[in-house]
Structures are given as C-alpha cells and as structure tokens.
Amino acid sequence: MKKSFFVLGVAVAALASCTNEEVVDMPQSRAIQFGTFVNHSTRSSVTETTEQNLQKFFVFGNYDDSWTSVYTNVQVDGGTVGAEGTVWNPTQTAYWINGKKYRFGAYSNGGNKIENAEFNATSRVLTFPNYSV
C-alpha cells in the first residue's frame, strides 16, 4: 500500500511540473524597431539606397481604429543599409500593444527632417505641404 502511495505521489509531482506555461521565443523587448527587407524589388532610375545616402529616416505610426498616434515625425537611425539583421531604432521608444492594428509611414530627405510632414493613417498617405525639389 505504501508503495502505491509513493508511486502516486511521484506521478502527481511529475504532472504538476508540467503545468507551468512557458512562452517560448518571446522577444526580450516589445519595443517597436524597424528592419530592412525587400520582397519585390523593381527596376527604376532612382538613386540606389546606400549607407552613404541613408543614415536615418523619419516615421509616423498609428494604431487601432481611431488611429491613435505612436510616432509623429520621429527620427529612426542606427541601422545599416543592406546589412541583414540590422535594427533601426526610433529616438522615441514605443511598445507593441497586443491585438492592435498598426500603420506606419516613413520618409528620408537626405537626413533632413521635414517639419510640416503629415501622415493620414486612414488613407495611408504621407504629404509634404510646400515641399519643392
């Protein structure tokens, strides 16, 4: 009888150790970061993007149905163009919120910030009032 209780106790202990819910492959930081990826490149006569001509860009970001602002013309830098696995970090930290739908718009103007740039998340349009080339 003692042997049955001992075996039962061992079985309960073994099963109890399996009830811990661990999340695997969860990133250490939920901070929003950007990376580079080109899925369908196209041919054009546009200047090639290199480390020399892209060292930072500016981003707008919104989430949810009401398009709550996350980023408004925030500088993003630190990445390396064409280097796989590099991360571009916004100068203002924001974190992903589970279950929210995000939209981002970004631009680079030779490293210069366009102060009156605007992003409409609903229409997915970036505008630059009074901008000339």
PDB file of C-alpha atoms in Angstrom:
ATOM      1  CA  MET A   1       0.000   0.000   0.000  1.00  0.00           C
ATOM      2  CA  LYS A   2       2.853   2.377   0.894  1.00  0.00           C
ATOM      3  CA  LYS A   3       4.415   1.659  -2.495  1.00  0.00           C
ATOM      4  CA  SER A   4       1.165   2.665  -4.282  1.00  0.00           C
ATOM      5  CA  PHE A   5       1.012   5.998  -2.436  1.00  0.00           C
ATOM      6  CA  PHE A   6       4.673   6.630  -3.200  1.00  0.00           C
ATOM      7  CA  VAL A   7       4.143   5.948  -6.928  1.00  0.00           C
ATOM      8  CA  LEU A   8       1.002   8.127  -6.869  1.00  0.00           C
ATOM      9  CA  GLY A   9       2.981  10.926  -5.186  1.00  0.00           C
ATOM     10  CA  VAL A  10       5.737  10.739  -7.794  1.00  0.00           C
ATOM     11  CA  ALA A  11       3.154  10.788 -10.604  1.00  0.00           C
ATOM     12  CA  VAL A  12       1.403  13.843  -9.107  1.00  0.00           C
ATOM     13  CA  ALA A  13       4.740  15.652  -8.727  1.00  0.00           C
ATOM     14  CA  ALA A  14       5.677  14.861 -12.332  1.00  0.00           C
ATOM     15  CA  LEU A  15       2.333  16.058 -13.683  1.00  0.00           C
ATOM     16  CA  ALA A  16       2.394  19.203 -11.540  1.00  0.00           C
ATOM     17  CA  SER A  17       5.747  20.168 -13.004  1.00  0.00           C
ATOM     18  CA  CYS A  18       4.163  20.130 -16.485  1.00  0.00           C
ATOM     19  CA  THR A  19       1.514  22.730 -15.641  1.00  0.00           C
ATOM     20  CA  ASN A  20       3.904  25.679 -15.912  1.00  0.00           C
ATOM     21  CA  GLU A  21       3.047  27.662 -19.044  1.00  0.00           C
ATOM     22  CA  GLU A  22       6.215  28.986 -20.617  1.00  0.00           C
ATOM     23  CA  VAL A  23       6.223  31.314 -23.579  1.00  0.00           C
ATOM     24  CA  VAL A  24       8.964  30.279 -25.963  1.00  0.00           C
ATOM     25  CA  ASP A  25      10.623  32.621 -28.471  1.00  0.00           C
ATOM     26  CA  MET A  26       9.259  35.771 -26.838  1.00  0.00           C
ATOM     27  CA  PRO A  27      11.444  38.773 -27.601  1.00  0.00           C
ATOM     28  CA  GLN A  28      13.197  40.342 -24.632  1.00  0.00           C
ATOM     29  CA  SER A  29      11.897  43.758 -25.619  1.00  0.00           C
ATOM     30  CA  ARG A  30       8.496  44.645 -27.051  1.00  0.00           C
ATOM     31  CA  ALA A  31       9.894  47.975 -28.263  1.00  0.00           C
ATOM     32  CA  ILE A  32       8.996  48.868 -31.837  1.00  0.00           C
ATOM     33  CA  GLN A  33      12.018  48.601 -34.130  1.00  0.00           C
ATOM     34  CA  PHE A  34      12.464  48.562 -37.880  1.00  0.00           C
ATOM     35  CA  GLY A  35      14.487  46.277 -40.128  1.00  0.00           C
ATOM     36  CA  THR A  36      15.222  46.136 -43.832  1.00  0.00           C
ATOM     37  CA  PHE A  37      13.605  43.669 -46.192  1.00  0.00           C
ATOM     38  CA  VAL A  38      12.982  43.894 -49.909  1.00  0.00           C
ATOM     39  CA  ASN A  39      10.480  41.358 -51.175  1.00  0.00           C
ATOM     40  CA  HIS A  40       9.809  42.530 -54.724  1.00  0.00           C
ATOM     41  CA  SER A  41      12.460  44.903 -55.968  1.00  0.00           C
ATOM     42  CA  THR A  42      11.719  46.906 -59.085  1.00  0.00           C
ATOM     43  CA  ARG A  43      13.868  48.492 -61.745  1.00  0.00           C
ATOM     44  CA  SER A  44      13.928  52.255 -61.803  1.00  0.00           C
ATOM     45  CA  SER A  45      16.198  55.192 -62.414  1.00  0.00           C
ATOM     46  CA  VAL A  46      16.090  56.229 -58.758  1.00  0.00           C
ATOM     47  CA  THR A  47      19.389  56.643 -56.911  1.00  0.00           C
ATOM     48  CA  GLU A  48      20.396  53.431 -55.148  1.00  0.00           C
ATOM     49  CA  THR A  49      19.997  53.471 -51.377  1.00  0.00           C
ATOM     50  CA  THR A  50      23.379  53.038 -49.664  1.00  0.00           C
ATOM     51  CA  GLU A  51      24.964  53.628 -46.255  1.00  0.00           C
ATOM     52  CA  GLN A  52      26.258  56.954 -47.530  1.00  0.00           C
ATOM     53  CA  ASN A  53      22.869  58.358 -48.545  1.00  0.00           C
ATOM     54  CA  LEU A  54      20.605  56.770 -45.904  1.00  0.00           C
ATOM     55  CA  GLN A  55      21.706  57.042 -42.304  1.00  0.00           C
ATOM     56  CA  LYS A  56      18.360  57.997 -40.798  1.00  0.00           C
ATOM     57  CA  PHE A  57      14.721  58.390 -41.725  1.00  0.00           C
ATOM     58  CA  PHE A  58      11.578  59.754 -40.110  1.00  0.00           C
ATOM     59  CA  VAL A  59       8.480  57.773 -39.238  1.00  0.00           C
ATOM     60  CA  PHE A  60       4.823  58.244 -38.424  1.00  0.00           C
ATOM     61  CA  GLY A  61       2.878  55.457 -36.755  1.00  0.00           C
ATOM     62  CA  ASN A  62      -0.676  54.941 -35.574  1.00  0.00           C
ATOM     63  CA  TYR A  63      -2.712  52.072 -34.154  1.00  0.00           C
ATOM     64  CA  ASP A  64      -6.298  50.991 -33.502  1.00  0.00           C
ATOM     65  CA  ASP A  65      -9.455  52.001 -35.351  1.00  0.00           C
ATOM     66  CA  SER A  66      -9.181  55.598 -34.144  1.00  0.00           C
ATOM     67  CA  TRP A  67      -5.534  55.657 -35.317  1.00  0.00           C
ATOM     68  CA  THR A  68      -4.018  56.678 -32.007  1.00  0.00           C
ATOM     69  CA  SER A  69      -0.610  58.219 -32.656  1.00  0.00           C
ATOM     70  CA  VAL A  70       2.514  56.245 -31.720  1.00  0.00           C
ATOM     71  CA  TYR A  71       5.094  58.237 -33.690  1.00  0.00           C
ATOM     72  CA  THR A  72       4.772  61.693 -35.209  1.00  0.00           C
ATOM     73  CA  ASN A  73       7.747  62.534 -37.437  1.00  0.00           C
ATOM     74  CA  VAL A  74      10.196  60.676 -35.175  1.00  0.00           C
ATOM     75  CA  GLN A  75      13.809  60.097 -36.259  1.00  0.00           C
ATOM     76  CA  VAL A  76      14.920  56.477 -36.767  1.00  0.00           C
ATOM     77  CA  ASP A  77      18.618  55.597 -37.023  1.00  0.00           C
ATOM     78  CA  GLY A  78      21.275  53.072 -36.080  1.00  0.00           C
ATOM     79  CA  GLY A  79      20.754  50.535 -38.853  1.00  0.00           C
ATOM     80  CA  THR A  80      22.972  49.704 -41.792  1.00  0.00           C
ATOM     81  CA  VAL A  81      21.581  49.708 -45.311  1.00  0.00           C
ATOM     82  CA  GLY A  82      21.817  46.300 -46.940  1.00  0.00           C
ATOM     83  CA  ALA A  83      23.144  44.560 -43.826  1.00  0.00           C
ATOM     84  CA  GLU A  84      20.975  41.608 -42.926  1.00  0.00           C
ATOM     85  CA  GLY A  85      19.733  41.571 -39.358  1.00  0.00           C
ATOM     86  CA  THR A  86      20.465  45.204 -38.501  1.00  0.00           C
ATOM     87  CA  VAL A  87      17.890  47.102 -36.493  1.00  0.00           C
ATOM     88  CA  TRP A  88      16.797  50.697 -36.906  1.00  0.00           C
ATOM     89  CA  ASN A  89      15.703  52.254 -33.603  1.00  0.00           C
ATOM     90  CA  PRO A  90      13.379  55.247 -33.228  1.00  0.00           C
ATOM     91  CA  THR A  91      14.739  58.006 -30.974  1.00  0.00           C
ATOM     92  CA  GLN A  92      11.425  57.865 -29.114  1.00  0.00           C
ATOM     93  CA  THR A  93      10.650  54.438 -27.609  1.00  0.00           C
ATOM     94  CA  ALA A  94       7.186  52.956 -28.106  1.00  0.00           C
ATOM     95  CA  TYR A  95       5.998  49.424 -27.420  1.00  0.00           C
ATOM     96  CA  TRP A  96       3.816  46.994 -29.361  1.00  0.00           C
ATOM     97  CA  ILE A  97       0.348  46.532 -27.884  1.00  0.00           C
ATOM     98  CA  ASN A  98      -1.167  43.081 -28.380  1.00  0.00           C
ATOM     99  CA  GLY A  99      -4.256  42.947 -30.554  1.00  0.00           C
ATOM    100  CA  LYS A 100      -3.756  46.371 -32.143  1.00  0.00           C
ATOM    101  CA  LYS A 101      -3.503  47.054 -35.875  1.00  0.00           C
ATOM    102  CA  TYR A 102      -0.645  49.403 -36.806  1.00  0.00           C
ATOM    103  CA  ARG A 103       0.081  51.580 -39.837  1.00  0.00           C
ATOM    104  CA  PHE A 104       3.383  53.305 -40.485  1.00  0.00           C
ATOM    105  CA  GLY A 105       4.569  55.889 -42.981  1.00  0.00           C
ATOM    106  CA  ALA A 106       8.208  56.948 -43.359  1.00  0.00           C
ATOM    107  CA  TYR A 107      10.421  59.169 -45.492  1.00  0.00           C
ATOM    108  CA  SER A 108      14.034  60.179 -45.908  1.00  0.00           C
ATOM    109  CA  ASN A 109      15.011  63.557 -47.284  1.00  0.00           C
ATOM    110  CA  GLY A 110      18.793  63.330 -47.286  1.00  0.00           C
ATOM    111  CA  GLY A 111      18.757  63.091 -43.499  1.00  0.00           C
ATOM    112  CA  ASN A 112      16.750  66.300 -43.142  1.00  0.00           C
ATOM    113  CA  LYS A 113      13.504  66.429 -41.198  1.00  0.00           C
ATOM    114  CA  ILE A 114      10.511  67.975 -42.963  1.00  0.00           C
ATOM    115  CA  GLU A 115       8.773  69.764 -40.093  1.00  0.00           C
ATOM    116  CA  ASN A 116       5.335  70.050 -41.703  1.00  0.00           C
ATOM    117  CA  ALA A 117       5.148  66.455 -42.989  1.00  0.00           C
ATOM    118  CA  GLU A 118       1.811  64.758 -42.288  1.00  0.00           C
ATOM    119  CA  PHE A 119       0.581  61.154 -42.288  1.00  0.00           C
ATOM    120  CA  ASN A 120      -3.041  60.103 -42.725  1.00  0.00           C
ATOM    121  CA  ALA A 121      -3.323  56.520 -41.444  1.00  0.00           C
ATOM    122  CA  THR A 122      -6.830  56.033 -42.838  1.00  0.00           C
ATOM    123  CA  SER A 123      -5.893  56.886 -46.428  1.00  0.00           C
ATOM    124  CA  ARG A 124      -2.273  55.701 -45.989  1.00  0.00           C
ATOM    125  CA  VAL A 125      -0.921  58.929 -47.445  1.00  0.00           C
ATOM    126  CA  LEU A 126       2.178  60.905 -46.466  1.00  0.00           C
ATOM    127  CA  THR A 127       2.010  64.570 -47.514  1.00  0.00           C
ATOM    128  CA  PHE A 128       4.631  67.300 -47.601  1.00  0.00           C
ATOM    129  CA  PRO A 129       2.944  70.732 -47.853  1.00  0.00           C
ATOM    130  CA  ASN A 130       5.008  73.424 -49.598  1.00  0.00           C
ATOM    131  CA  TYR A 131       7.801  70.969 -50.469  1.00  0.00           C
ATOM    132  CA  SER A 132       9.892  71.672 -53.545  1.00  0.00           C
ATOM    133  CA  VAL A 133      12.721  69.779 -55.170  1.00  0.00           C
TER     134      VAL A 133
END
